[in-house]
PDB file of C-alpha atoms in Angstrom:
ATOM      1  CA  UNK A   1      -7.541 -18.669  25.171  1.00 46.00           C
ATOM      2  CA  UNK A   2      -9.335 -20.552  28.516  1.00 47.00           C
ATOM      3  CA  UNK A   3     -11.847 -21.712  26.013  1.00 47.00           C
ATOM      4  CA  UNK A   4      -9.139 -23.414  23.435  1.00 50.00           C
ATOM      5  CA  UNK A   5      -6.825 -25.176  26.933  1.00 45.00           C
ATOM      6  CA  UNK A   6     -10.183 -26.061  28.303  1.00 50.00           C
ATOM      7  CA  UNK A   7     -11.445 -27.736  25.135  1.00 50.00           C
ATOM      8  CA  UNK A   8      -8.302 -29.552  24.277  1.00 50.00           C
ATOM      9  CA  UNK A   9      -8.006 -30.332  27.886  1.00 50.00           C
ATOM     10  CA  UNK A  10     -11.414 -31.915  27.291  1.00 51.00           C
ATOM     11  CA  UNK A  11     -10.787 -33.468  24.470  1.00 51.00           C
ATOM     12  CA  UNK A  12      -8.030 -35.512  25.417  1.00 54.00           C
ATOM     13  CA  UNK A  13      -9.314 -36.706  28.087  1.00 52.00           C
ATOM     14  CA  UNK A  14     -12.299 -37.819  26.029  1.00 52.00           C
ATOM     15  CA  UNK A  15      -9.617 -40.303  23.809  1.00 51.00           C
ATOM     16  CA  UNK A  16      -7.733 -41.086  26.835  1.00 50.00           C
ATOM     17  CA  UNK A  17     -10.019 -42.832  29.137  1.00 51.00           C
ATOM     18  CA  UNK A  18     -12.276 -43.987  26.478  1.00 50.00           C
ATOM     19  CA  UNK A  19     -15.803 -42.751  28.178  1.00 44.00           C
ATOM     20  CA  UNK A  20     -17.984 -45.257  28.453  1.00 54.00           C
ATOM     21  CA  UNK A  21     -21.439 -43.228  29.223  1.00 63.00           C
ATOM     22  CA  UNK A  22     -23.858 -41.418  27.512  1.00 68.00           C
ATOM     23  CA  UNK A  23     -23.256 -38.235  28.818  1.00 67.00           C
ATOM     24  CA  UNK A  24     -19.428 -38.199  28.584  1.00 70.00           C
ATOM     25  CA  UNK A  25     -19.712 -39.387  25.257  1.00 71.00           C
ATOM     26  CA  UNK A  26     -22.253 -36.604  24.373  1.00 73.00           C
ATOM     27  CA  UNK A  27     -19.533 -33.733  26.139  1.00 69.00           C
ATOM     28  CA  UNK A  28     -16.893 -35.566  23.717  1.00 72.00           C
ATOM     29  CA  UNK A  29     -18.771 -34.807  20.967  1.00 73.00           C
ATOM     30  CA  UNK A  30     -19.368 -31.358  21.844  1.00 76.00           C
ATOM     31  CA  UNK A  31     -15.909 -30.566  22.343  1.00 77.00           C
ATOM     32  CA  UNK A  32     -15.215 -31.996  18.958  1.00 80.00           C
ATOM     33  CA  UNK A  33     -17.437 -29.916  17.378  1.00 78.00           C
ATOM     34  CA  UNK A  34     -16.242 -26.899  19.132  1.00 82.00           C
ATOM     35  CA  UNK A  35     -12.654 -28.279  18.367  1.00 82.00           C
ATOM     36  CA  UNK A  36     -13.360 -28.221  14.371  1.00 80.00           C
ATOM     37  CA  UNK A  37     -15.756 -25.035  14.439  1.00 81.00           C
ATOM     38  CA  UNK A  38     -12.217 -23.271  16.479  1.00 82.00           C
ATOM     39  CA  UNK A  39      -9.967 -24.709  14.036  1.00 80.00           C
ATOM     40  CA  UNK A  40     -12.125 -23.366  10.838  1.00 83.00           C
ATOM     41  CA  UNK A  41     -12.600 -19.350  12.431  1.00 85.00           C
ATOM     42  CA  UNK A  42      -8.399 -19.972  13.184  1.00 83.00           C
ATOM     43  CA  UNK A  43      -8.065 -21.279   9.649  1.00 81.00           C
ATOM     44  CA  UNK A  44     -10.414 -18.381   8.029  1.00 82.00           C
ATOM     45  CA  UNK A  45      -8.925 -15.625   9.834  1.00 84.00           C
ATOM     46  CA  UNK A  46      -5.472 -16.585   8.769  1.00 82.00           C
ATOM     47  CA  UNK A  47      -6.703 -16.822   5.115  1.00 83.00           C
ATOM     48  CA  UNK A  48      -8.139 -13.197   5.735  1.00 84.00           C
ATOM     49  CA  UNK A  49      -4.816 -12.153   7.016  1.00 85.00           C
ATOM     50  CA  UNK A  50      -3.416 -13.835   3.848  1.00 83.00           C
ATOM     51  CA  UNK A  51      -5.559 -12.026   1.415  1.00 81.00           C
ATOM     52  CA  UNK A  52      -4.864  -8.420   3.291  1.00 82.00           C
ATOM     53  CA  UNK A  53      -1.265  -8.799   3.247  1.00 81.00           C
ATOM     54  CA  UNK A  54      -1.228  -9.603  -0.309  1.00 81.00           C
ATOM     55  CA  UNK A  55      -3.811  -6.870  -0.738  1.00 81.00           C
ATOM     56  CA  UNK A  56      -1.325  -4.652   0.780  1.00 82.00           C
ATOM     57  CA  UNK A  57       1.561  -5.712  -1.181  1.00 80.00           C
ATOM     58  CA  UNK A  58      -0.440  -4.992  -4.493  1.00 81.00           C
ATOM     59  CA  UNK A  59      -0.754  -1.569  -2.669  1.00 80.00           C
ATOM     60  CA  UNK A  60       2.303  -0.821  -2.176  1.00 78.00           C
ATOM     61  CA  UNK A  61       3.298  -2.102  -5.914  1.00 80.00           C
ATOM     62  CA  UNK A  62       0.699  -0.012  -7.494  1.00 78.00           C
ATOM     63  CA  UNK A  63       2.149   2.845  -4.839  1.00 83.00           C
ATOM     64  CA  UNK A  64       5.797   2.210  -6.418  1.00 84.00           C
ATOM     65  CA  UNK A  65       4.865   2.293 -10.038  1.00 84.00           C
ATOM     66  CA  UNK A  66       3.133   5.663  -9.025  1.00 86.00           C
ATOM     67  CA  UNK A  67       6.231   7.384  -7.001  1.00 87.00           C
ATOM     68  CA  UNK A  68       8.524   6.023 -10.636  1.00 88.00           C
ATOM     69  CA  UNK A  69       6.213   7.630 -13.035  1.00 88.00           C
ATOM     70  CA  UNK A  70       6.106  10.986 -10.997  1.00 89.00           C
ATOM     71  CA  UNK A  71       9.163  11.156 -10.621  1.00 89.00           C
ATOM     72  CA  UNK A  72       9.737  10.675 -14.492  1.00 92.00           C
ATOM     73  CA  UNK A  73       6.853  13.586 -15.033  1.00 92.00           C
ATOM     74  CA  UNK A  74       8.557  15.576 -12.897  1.00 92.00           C
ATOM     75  CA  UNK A  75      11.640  15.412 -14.750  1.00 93.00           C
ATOM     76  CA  UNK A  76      10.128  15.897 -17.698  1.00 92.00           C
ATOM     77  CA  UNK A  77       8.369  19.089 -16.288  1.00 92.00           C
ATOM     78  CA  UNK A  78      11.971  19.944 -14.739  1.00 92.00           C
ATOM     79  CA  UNK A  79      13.121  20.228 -18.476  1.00 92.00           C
ATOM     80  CA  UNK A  80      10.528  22.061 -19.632  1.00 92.00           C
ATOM     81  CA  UNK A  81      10.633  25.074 -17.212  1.00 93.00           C
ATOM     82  CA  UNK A  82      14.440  25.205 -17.817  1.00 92.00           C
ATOM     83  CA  UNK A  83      13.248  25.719 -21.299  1.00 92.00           C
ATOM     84  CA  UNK A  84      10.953  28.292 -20.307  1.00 92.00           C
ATOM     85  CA  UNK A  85      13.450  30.333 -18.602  1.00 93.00           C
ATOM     86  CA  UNK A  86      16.395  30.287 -20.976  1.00 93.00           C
ATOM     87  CA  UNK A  87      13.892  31.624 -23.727  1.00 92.00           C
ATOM     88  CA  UNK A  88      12.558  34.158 -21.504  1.00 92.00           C
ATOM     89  CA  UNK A  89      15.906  34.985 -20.391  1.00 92.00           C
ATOM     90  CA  UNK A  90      16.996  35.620 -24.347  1.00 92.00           C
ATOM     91  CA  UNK A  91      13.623  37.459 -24.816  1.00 93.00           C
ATOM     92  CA  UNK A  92      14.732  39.719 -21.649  1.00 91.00           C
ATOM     93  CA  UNK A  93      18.420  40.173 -23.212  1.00 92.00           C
ATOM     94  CA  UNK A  94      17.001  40.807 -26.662  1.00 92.00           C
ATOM     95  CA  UNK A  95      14.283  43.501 -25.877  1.00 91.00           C
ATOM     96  CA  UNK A  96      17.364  44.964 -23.418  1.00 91.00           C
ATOM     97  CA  UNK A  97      19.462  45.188 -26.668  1.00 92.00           C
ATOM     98  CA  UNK A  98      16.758  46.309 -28.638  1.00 92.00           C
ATOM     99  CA  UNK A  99      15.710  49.073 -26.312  1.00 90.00           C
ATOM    100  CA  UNK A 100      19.563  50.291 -26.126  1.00 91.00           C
ATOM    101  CA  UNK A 101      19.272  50.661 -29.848  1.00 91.00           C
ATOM    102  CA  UNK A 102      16.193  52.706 -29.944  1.00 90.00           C
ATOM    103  CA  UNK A 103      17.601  55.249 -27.495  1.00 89.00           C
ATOM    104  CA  UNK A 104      20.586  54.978 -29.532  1.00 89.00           C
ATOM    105  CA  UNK A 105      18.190  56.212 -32.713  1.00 89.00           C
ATOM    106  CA  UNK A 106      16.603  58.422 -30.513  1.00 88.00           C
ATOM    107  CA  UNK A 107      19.227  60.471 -29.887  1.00 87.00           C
ATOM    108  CA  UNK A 108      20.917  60.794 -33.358  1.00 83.00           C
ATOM    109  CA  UNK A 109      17.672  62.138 -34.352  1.00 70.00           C
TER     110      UNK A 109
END
């Protein structure tokens, strides 16, 4: 942060008084260059920062679409097992039934 106030310090003095020698002229020139190579790392870091957020908004749209079609999976699954259990719940009452009636035999015999 020193560096960026110094150099714009710098640099305005450099327009202001309108240097007349070598030197001073040379240090103006510097300063613009360090000016312009400053404001290009500040304007590709932002663009970096651009492209991550976006990056991480893709993310977190994939992410989304993800969470929605487990969810839907799961539902589907959800069904499924219900299934599962009512048949294997009339499978238990049936063979119940069915081993009533075979005692049932058993005995008249």
């Amino acid at each position: 942060m020193q560096v960026i106030v110094t150099t714009f310090f710098i640099f305005s003095f450099c327009f202001t008084t309108q240097a007349q020698n070598k030197k001073t002229k040379t240090a103006c020139l510097k300063v613009e260059n360090e000016r312009d190579s400053l404001a290009r790392m500040v304007a590709n870091q932002a663009e970096i920062i651009e492209l991550a957020g976006h990056k991480y908004a893709e993310q977190v749209r994939l992410n989304e679409y993800e969470i929605v079609k487990l969810k839907k999976e799961a539902e589907v699954l959800k069904k499924i097992m219900k299934s599962y259990i009512h048949t294997i719940d009339s499978m238990y009452t049936v063979n119940k039934e069915m081993d009533e009636k075979i005692k049932r035999l058993e005995k008249k015999k």
